[in-house]
PDB file of C-alpha atoms in Angstrom:
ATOM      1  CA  UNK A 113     -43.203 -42.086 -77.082  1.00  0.00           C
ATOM      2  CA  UNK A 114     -42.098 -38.777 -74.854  1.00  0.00           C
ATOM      3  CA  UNK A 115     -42.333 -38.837 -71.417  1.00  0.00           C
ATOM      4  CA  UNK A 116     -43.207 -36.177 -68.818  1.00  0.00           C
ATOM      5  CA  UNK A 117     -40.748 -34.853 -66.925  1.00  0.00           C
ATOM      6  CA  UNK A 118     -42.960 -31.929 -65.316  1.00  0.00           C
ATOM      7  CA  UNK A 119     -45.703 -31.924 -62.434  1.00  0.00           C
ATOM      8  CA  UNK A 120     -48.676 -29.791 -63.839  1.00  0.00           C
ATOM      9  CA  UNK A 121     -50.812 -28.060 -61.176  1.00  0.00           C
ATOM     10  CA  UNK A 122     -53.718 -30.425 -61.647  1.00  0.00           C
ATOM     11  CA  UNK A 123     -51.513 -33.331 -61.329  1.00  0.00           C
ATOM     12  CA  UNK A 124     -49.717 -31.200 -57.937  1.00  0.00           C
ATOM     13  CA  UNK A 125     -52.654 -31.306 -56.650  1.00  0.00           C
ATOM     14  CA  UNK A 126     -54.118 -34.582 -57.693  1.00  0.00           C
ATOM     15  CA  UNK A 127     -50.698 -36.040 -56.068  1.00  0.00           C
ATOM     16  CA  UNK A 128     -51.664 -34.363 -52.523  1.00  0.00           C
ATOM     17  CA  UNK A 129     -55.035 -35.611 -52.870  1.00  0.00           C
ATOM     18  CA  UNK A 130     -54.105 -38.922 -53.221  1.00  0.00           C
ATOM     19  CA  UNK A 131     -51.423 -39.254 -49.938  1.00  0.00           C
ATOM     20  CA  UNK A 132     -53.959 -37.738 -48.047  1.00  0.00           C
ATOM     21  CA  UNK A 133     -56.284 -40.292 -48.773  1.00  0.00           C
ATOM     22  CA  UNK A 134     -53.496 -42.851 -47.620  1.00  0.00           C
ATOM     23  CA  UNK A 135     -52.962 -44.240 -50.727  1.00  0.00           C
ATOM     24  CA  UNK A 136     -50.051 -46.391 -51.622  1.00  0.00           C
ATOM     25  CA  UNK A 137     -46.726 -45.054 -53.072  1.00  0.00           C
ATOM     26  CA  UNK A 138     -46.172 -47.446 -55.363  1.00  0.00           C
ATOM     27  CA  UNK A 139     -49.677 -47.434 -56.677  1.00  0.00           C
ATOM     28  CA  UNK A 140     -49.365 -43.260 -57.160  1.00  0.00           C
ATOM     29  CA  UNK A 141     -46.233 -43.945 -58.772  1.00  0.00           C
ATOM     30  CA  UNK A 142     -47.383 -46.822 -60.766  1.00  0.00           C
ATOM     31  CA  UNK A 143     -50.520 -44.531 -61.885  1.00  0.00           C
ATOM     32  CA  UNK A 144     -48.543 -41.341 -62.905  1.00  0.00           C
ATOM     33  CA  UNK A 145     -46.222 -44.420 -65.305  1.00  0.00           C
ATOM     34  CA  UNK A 146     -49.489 -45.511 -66.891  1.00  0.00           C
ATOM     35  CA  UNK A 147     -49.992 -41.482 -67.677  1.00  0.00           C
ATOM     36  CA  UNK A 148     -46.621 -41.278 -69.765  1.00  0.00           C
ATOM     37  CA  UNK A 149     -44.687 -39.664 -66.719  1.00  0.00           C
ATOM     38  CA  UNK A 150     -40.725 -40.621 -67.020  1.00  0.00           C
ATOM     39  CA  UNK A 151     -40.431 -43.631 -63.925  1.00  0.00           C
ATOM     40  CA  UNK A 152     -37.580 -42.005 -62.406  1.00  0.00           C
ATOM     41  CA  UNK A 153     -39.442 -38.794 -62.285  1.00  0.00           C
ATOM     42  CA  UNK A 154     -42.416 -40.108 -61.232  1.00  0.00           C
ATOM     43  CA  UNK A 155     -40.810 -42.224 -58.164  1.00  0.00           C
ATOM     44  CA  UNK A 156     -38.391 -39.313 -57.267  1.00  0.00           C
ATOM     45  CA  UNK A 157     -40.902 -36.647 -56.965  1.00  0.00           C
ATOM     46  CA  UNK A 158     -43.783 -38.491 -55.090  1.00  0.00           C
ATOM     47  CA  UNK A 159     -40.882 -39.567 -52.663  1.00  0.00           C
ATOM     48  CA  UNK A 160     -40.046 -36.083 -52.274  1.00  0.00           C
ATOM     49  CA  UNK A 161     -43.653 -35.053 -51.765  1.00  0.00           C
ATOM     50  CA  UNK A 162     -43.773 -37.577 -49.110  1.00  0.00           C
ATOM     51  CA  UNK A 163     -40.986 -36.220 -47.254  1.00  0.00           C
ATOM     52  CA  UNK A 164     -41.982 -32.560 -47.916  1.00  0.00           C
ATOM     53  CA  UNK A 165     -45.258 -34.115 -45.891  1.00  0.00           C
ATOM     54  CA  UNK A 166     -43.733 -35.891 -42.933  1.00  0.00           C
ATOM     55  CA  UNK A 167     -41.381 -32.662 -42.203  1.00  0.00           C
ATOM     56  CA  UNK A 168     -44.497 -30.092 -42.368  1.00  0.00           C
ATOM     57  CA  UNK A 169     -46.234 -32.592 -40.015  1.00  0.00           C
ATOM     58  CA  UNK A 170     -43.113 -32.725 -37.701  1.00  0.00           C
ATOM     59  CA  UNK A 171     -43.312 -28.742 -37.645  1.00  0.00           C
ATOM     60  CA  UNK A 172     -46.784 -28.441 -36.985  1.00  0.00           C
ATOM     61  CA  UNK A 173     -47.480 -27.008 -33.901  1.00  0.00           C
ATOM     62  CA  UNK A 174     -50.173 -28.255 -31.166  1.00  0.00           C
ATOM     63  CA  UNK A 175     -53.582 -27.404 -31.340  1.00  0.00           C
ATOM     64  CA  UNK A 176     -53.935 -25.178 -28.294  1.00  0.00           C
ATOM     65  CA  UNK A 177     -50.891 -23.585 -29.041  1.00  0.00           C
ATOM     66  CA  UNK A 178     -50.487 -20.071 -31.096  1.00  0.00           C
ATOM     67  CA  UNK A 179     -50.667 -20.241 -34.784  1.00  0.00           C
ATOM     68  CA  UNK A 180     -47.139 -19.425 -36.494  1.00  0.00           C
ATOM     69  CA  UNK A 181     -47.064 -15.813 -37.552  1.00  0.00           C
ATOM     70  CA  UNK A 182     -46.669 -15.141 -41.445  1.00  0.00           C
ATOM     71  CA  UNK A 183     -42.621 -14.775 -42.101  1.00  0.00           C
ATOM     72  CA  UNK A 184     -42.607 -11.050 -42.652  1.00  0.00           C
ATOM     73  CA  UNK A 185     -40.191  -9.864 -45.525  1.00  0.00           C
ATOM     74  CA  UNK A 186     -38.373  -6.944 -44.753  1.00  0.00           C
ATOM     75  CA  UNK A 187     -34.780  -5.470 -46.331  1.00  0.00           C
ATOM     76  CA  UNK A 188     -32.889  -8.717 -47.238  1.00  0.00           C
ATOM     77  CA  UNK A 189     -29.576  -9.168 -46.786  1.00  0.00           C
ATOM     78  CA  UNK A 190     -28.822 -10.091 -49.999  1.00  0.00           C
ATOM     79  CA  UNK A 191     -30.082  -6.277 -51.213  1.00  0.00           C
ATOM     80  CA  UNK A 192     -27.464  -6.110 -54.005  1.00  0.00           C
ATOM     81  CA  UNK A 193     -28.805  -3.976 -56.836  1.00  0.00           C
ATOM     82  CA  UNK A 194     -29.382  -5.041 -60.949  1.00  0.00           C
ATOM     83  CA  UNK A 195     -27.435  -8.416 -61.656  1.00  0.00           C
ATOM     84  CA  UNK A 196     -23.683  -7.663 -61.237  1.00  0.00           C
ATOM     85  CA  UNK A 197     -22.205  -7.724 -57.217  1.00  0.00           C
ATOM     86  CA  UNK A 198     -18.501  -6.536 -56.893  1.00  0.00           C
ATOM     87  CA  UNK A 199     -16.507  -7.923 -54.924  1.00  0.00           C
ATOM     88  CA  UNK A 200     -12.748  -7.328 -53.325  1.00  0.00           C
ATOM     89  CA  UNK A 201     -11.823  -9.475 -56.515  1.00  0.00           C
ATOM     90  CA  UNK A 202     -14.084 -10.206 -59.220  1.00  0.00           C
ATOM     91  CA  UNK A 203     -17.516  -9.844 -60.323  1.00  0.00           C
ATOM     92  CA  UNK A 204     -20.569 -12.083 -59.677  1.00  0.00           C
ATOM     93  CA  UNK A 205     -23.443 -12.304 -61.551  1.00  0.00           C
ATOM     94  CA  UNK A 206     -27.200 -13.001 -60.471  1.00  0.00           C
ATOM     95  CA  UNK A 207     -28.620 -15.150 -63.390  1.00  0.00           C
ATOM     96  CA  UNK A 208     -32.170 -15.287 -61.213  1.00  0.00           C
ATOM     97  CA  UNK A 209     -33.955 -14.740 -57.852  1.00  0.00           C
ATOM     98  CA  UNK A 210     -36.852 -14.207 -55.865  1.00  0.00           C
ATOM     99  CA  UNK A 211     -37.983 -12.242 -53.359  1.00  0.00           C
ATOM    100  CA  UNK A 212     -40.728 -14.224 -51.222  1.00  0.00           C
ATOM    101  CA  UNK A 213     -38.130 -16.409 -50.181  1.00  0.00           C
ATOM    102  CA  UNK A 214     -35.251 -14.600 -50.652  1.00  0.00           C
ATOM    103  CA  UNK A 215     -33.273 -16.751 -53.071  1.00  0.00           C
ATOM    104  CA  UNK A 216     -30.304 -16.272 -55.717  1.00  0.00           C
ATOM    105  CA  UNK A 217     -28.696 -18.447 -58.590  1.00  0.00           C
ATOM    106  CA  UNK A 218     -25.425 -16.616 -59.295  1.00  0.00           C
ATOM    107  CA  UNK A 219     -22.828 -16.923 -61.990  1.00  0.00           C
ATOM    108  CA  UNK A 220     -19.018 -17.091 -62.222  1.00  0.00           C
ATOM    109  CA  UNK A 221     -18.406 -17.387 -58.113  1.00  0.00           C
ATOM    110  CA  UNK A 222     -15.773 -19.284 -58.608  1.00  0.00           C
ATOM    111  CA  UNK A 223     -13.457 -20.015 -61.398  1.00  0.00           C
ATOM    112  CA  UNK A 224     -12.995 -23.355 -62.441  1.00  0.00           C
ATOM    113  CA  UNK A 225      -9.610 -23.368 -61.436  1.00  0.00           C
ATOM    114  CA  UNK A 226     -10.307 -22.360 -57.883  1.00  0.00           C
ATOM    115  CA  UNK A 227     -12.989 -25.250 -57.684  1.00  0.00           C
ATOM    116  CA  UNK A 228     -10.615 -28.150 -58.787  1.00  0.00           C
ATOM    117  CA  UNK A 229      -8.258 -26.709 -56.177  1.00  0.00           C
ATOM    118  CA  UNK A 230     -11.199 -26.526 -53.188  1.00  0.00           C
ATOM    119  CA  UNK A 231     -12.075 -30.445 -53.961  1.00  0.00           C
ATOM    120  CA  UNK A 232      -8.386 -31.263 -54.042  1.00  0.00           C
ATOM    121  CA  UNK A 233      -7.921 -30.154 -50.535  1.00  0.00           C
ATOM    122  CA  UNK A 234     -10.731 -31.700 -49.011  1.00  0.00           C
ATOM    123  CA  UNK A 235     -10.388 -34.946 -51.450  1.00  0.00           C
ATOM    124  CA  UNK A 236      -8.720 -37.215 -49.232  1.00  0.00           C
ATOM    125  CA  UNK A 237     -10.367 -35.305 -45.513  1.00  0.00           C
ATOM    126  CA  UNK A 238     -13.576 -36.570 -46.066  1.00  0.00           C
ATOM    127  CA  UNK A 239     -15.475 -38.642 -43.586  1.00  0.00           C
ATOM    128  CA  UNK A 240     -19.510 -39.190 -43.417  1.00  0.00           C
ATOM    129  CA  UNK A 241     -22.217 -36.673 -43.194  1.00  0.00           C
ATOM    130  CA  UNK A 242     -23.476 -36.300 -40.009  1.00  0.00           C
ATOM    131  CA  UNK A 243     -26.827 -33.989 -38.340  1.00  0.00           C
ATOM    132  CA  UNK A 244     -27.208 -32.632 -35.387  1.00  0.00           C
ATOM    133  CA  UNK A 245     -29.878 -34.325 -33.473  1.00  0.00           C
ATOM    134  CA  UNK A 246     -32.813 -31.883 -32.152  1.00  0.00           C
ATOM    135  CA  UNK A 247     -33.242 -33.431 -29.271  1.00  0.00           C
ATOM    136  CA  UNK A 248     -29.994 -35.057 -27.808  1.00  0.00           C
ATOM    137  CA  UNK A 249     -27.712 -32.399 -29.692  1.00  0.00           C
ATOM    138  CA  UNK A 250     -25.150 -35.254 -30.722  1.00  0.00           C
ATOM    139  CA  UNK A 251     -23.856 -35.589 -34.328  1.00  0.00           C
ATOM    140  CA  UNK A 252     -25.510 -38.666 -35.549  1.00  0.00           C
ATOM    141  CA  UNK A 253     -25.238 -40.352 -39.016  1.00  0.00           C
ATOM    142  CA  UNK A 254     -28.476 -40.719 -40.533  1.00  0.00           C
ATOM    143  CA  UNK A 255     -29.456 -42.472 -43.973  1.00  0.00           C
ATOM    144  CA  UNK A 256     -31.195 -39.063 -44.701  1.00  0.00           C
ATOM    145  CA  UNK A 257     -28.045 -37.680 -45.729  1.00  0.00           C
ATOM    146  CA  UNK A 258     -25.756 -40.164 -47.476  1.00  0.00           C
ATOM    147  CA  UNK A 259     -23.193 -37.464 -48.451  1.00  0.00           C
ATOM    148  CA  UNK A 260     -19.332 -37.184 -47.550  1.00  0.00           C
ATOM    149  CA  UNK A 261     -17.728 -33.678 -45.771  1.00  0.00           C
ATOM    150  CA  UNK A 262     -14.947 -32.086 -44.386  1.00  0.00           C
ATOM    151  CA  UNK A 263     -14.642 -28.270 -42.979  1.00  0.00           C
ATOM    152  CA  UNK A 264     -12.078 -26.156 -44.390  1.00  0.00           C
ATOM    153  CA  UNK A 265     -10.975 -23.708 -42.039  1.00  0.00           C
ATOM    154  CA  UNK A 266      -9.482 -21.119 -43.992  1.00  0.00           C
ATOM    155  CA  UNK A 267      -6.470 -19.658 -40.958  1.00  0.00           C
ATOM    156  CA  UNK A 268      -2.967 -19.260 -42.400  1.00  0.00           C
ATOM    157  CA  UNK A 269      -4.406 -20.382 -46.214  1.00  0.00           C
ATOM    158  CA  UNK A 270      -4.137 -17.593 -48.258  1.00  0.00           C
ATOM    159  CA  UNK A 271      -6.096 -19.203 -51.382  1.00  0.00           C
ATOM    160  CA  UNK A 272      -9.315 -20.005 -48.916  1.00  0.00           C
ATOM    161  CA  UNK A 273      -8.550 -16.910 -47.241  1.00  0.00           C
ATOM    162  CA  UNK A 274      -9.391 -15.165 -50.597  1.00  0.00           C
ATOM    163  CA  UNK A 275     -12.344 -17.453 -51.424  1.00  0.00           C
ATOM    164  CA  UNK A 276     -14.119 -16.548 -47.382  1.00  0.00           C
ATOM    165  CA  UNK A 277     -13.743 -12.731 -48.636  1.00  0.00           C
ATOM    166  CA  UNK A 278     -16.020 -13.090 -51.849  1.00  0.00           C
ATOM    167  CA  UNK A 279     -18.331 -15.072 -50.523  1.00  0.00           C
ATOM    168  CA  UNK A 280     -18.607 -12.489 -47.797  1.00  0.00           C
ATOM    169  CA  UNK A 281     -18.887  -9.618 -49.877  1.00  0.00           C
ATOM    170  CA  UNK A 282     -21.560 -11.732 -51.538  1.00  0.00           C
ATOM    171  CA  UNK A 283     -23.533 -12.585 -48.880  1.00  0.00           C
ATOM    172  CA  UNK A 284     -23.550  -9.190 -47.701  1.00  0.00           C
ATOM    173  CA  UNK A 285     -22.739 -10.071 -44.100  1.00  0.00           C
ATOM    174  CA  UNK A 286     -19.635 -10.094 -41.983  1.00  0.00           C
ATOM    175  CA  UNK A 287     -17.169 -12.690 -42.097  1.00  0.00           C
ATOM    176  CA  UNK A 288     -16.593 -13.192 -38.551  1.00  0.00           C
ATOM    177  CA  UNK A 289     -20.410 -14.632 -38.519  1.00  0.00           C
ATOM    178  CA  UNK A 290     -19.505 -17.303 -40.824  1.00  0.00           C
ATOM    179  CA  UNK A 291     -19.202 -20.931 -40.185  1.00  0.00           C
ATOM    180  CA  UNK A 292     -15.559 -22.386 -41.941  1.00  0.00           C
ATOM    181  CA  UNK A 293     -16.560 -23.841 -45.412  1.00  0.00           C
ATOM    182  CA  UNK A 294     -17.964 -27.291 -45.496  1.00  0.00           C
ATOM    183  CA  UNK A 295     -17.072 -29.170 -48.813  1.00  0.00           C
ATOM    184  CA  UNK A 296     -19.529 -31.938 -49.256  1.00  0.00           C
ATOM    185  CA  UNK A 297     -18.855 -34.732 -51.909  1.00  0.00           C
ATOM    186  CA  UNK A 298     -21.952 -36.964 -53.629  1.00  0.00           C
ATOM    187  CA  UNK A 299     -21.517 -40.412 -55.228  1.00  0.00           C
ATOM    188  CA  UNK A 300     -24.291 -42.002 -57.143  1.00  0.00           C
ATOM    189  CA  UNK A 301     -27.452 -42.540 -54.801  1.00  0.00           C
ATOM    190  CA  UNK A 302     -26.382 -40.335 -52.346  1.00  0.00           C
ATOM    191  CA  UNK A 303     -28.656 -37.253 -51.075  1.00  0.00           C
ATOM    192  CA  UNK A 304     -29.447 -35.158 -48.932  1.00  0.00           C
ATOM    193  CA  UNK A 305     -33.396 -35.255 -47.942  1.00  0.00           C
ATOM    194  CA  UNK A 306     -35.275 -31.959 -47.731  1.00  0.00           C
ATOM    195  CA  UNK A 307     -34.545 -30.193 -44.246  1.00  0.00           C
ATOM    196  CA  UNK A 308     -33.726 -26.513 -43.021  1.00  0.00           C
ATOM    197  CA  UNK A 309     -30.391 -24.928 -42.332  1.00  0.00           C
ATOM    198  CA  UNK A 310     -31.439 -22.970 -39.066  1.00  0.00           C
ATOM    199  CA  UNK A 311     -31.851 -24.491 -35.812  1.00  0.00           C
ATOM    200  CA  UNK A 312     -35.270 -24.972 -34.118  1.00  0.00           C
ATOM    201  CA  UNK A 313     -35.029 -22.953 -31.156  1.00  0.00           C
ATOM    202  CA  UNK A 314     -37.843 -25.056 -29.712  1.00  0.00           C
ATOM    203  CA  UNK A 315     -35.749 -28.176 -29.665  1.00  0.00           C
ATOM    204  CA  UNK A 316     -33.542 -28.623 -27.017  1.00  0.00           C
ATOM    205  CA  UNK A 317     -30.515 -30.726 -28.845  1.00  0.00           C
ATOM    206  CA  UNK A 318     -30.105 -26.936 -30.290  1.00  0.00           C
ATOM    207  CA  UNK A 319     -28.920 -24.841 -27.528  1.00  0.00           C
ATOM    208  CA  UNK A 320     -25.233 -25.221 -27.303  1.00  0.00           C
ATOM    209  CA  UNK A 321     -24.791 -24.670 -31.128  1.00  0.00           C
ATOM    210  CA  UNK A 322     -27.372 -21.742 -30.818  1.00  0.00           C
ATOM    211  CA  UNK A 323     -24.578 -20.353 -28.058  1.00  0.00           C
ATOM    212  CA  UNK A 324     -21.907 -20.010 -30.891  1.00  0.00           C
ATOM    213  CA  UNK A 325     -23.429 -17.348 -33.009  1.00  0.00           C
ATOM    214  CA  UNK A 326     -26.922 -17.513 -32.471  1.00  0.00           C
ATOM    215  CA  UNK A 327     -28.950 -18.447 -35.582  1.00  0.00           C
ATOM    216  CA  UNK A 328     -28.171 -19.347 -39.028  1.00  0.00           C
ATOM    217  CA  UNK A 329     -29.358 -17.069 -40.805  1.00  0.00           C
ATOM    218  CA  UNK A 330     -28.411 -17.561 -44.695  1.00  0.00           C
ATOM    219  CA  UNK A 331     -26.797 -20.244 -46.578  1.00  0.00           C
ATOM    220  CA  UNK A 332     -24.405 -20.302 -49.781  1.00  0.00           C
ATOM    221  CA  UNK A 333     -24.219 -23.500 -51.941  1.00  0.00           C
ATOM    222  CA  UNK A 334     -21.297 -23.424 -54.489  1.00  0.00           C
ATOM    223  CA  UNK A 335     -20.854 -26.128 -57.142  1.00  0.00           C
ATOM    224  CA  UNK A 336     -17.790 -27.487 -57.805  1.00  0.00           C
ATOM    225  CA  UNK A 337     -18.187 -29.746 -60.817  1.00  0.00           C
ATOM    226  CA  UNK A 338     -20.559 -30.471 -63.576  1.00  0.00           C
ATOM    227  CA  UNK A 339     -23.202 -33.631 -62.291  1.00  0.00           C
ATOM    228  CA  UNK A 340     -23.338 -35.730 -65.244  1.00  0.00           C
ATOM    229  CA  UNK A 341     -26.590 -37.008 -63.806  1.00  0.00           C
ATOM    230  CA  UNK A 342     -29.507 -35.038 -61.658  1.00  0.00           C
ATOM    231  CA  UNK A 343     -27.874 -33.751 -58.363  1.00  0.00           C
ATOM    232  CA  UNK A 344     -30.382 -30.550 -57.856  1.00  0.00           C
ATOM    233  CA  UNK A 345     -30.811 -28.226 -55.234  1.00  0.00           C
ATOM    234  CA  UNK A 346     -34.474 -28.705 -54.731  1.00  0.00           C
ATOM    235  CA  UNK A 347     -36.695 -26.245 -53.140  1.00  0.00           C
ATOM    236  CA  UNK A 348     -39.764 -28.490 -52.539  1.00  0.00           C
ATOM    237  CA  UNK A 349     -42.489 -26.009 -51.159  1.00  0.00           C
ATOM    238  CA  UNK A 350     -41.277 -23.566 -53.907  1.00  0.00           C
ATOM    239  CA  UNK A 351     -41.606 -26.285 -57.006  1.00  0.00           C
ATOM    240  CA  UNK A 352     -37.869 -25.294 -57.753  1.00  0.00           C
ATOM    241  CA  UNK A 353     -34.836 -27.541 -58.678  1.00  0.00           C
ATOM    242  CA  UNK A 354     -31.396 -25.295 -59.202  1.00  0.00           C
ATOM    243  CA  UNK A 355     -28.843 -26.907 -61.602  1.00  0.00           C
ATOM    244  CA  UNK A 356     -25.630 -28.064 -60.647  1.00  0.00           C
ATOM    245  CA  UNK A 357     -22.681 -26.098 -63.001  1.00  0.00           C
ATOM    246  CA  UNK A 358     -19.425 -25.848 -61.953  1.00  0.00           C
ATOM    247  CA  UNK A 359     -18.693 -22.073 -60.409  1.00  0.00           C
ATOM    248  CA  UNK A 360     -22.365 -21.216 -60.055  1.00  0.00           C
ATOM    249  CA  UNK A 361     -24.106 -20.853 -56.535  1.00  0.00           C
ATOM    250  CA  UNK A 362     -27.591 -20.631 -54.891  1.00  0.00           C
ATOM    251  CA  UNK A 363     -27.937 -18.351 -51.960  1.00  0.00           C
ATOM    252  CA  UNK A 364     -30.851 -18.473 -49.788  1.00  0.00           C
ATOM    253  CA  UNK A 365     -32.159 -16.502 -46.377  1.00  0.00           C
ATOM    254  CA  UNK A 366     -34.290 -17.389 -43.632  1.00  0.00           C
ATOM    255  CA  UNK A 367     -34.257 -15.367 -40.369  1.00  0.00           C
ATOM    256  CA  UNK A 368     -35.221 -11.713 -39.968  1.00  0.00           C
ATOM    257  CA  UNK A 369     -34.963  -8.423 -37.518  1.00  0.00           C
ATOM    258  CA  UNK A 370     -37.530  -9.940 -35.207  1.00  0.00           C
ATOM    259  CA  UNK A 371     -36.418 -13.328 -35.279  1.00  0.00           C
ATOM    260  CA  UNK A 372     -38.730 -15.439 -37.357  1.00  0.00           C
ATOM    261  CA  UNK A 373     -37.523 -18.313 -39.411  1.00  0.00           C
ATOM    262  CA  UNK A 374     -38.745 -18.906 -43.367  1.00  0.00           C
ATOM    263  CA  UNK A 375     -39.653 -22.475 -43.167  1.00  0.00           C
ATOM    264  CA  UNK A 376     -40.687 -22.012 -47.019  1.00  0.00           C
ATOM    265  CA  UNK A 377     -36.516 -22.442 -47.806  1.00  0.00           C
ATOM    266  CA  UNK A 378     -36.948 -26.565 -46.864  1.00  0.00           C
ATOM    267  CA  UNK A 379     -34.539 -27.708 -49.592  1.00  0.00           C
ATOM    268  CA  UNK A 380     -32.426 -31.027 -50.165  1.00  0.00           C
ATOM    269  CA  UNK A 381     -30.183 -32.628 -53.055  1.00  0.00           C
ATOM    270  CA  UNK A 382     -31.238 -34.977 -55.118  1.00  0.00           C
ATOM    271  CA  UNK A 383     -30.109 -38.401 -55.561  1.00  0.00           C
ATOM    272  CA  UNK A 384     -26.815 -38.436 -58.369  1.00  0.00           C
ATOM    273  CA  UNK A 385     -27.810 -40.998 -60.739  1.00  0.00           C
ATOM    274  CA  UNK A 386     -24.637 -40.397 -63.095  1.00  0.00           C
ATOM    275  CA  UNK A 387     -21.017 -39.324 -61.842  1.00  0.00           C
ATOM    276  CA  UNK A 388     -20.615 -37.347 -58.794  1.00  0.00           C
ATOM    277  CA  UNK A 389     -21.146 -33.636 -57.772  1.00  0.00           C
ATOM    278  CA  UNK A 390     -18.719 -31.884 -55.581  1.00  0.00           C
ATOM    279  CA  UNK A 391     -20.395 -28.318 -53.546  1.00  0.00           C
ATOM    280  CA  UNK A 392     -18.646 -26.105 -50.816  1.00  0.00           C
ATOM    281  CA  UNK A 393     -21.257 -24.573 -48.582  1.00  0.00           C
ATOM    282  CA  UNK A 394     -21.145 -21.314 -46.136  1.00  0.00           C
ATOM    283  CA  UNK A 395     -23.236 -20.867 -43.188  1.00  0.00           C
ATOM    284  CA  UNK A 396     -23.642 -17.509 -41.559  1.00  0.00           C
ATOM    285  CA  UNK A 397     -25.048 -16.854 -38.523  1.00  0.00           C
ATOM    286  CA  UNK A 398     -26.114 -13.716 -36.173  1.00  0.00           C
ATOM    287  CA  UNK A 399     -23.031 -12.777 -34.448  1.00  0.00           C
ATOM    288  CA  UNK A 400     -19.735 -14.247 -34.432  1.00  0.00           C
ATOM    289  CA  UNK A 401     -19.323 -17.710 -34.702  1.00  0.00           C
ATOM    290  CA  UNK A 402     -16.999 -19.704 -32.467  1.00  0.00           C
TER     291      UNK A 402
END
């Protein structure tokens, strides 16, 4: 007998419903089973949903204060024309996007080559994932991100070097705002809950790292292997889940000319269940980083 594997709208919404009313996980879960949705489905995306839920409700802001203005779309950054973007080097292709967020899956970023050589350098650098607290501003390990990661600063390596100048010319945005390369390396069960690149301005633990570029404003995530097993980019409020395969990327923006953050590009990767997935991520920010 075939399983689902996709969340209707009816079902979307029957799932909100249904936390809202304080039911019990395991007894949504257990339901959506009983309705010939795959298990692992089933579990993964009502746990998503759940976080998707606690982060809006961390966001929302007081009653008396001023409702959030509507994220106004203006001339992206990522304004390359038709599907092809030259670079210093190569081509890259744009195999989809979207507009309200401003989002990208592109083609052919890297060769394969170039990502067996990226994971071979950070390979035996890694140490564990950390975040940046809000509030205190340490680095703190937290079991909402169960990855491994090293930076590669890319001074006096000509190879990186190279790979900082496409991914510039891609991102449409000057190198000397970007943050060095972060390789980040995924064993089965780890992940990396939804959350937002930029930095809260309202939380405190923010301000010194806000002082080295100002804001994050766009984010590049490059795979560098094929996931035998799940691994996705997921894009919660959007309903999308990007692909892991080896050279491709998914770029995403989320701060505009006056300042406003898109809150609508939460996104996380999901658990591996099979093998291991291996990405390289830039962050650019305002100005020059430091």
């Amino acid at each position: 007998m075939n399983t689902f594997t996709h969340l209707p709208q009816e079902w979307d919404q029957w799932l909100d419903r249904n936390l809202a009313k304080g039911c019990l996980v395991q007894d949504i879960v257990k339901a959506m089973v009983e309705s010939r949705f795959d298990p692992d489905f089933a579990a993964r995306t009502v746990a998503e949903r759940v976080e998707l839920r606690a982060l809006q409700a961390q966001v929302a802001l007081p009653a008396q204060a001023a409702p959030r203005q509507p994220y106004q779309y203006g001339l992206p950054r990522f304004a390359h024309a038709g599907n092809v973007i030259p670079t210093f080097d190569r081509n890259v292709h744009i195999t989809f996007r979207m507009q309200r967020p401003v989002l990208a899956v592109l083609d052919d970023l890297l060769t394969h080559e170039e990502c067996d050589r990226i994971v071979g350098l950070a390979r035996d650098r890694l140490q564990r994932s950390a975040t940046l607290d809000p509030l205190s501003g340490q680095h703190q390990v937290k079991d909402h991100r169960t990855s491994m990661g090293v930076f590669l600063p890319a001074a006096g390596d000509a190879f990186l070097d190279g790979i900082e100048r496409r991914i510039a010319d891609v991102m449409n945005w000057p190198r000397a705002n970007g943050e060095p390369l972060h390789v980040l390396h995924y064993d089965v069960g780890a992940e990396y809950r939804p959350h937002h690149d930029f930095f809260d301005p309202a939380k405190p633990g923010f301000g010194p790292t806000l002082a080295r570029g100002g804001q994050r404003v766009s984010t590049l995530i490059t795979y560098l292997n094929e996931v035998e097993g799940a691994g996705e980019t997921i894009f919660p409020a959007l309903h999308l889940s990007v692909v892991p395969k080896k050279g491709s990327a998914v770029y995403f923006e989320y701060f505009n000319e006056s300042g406003q953050l898109d809150w609508d590009t939460l996104h996380g990767g999901a658990p591996v269940t099979q093998g291991e997935k291996w990405v390289v991520t830039k962050w650019m920010r305002e100005g020059v980083f430091s």
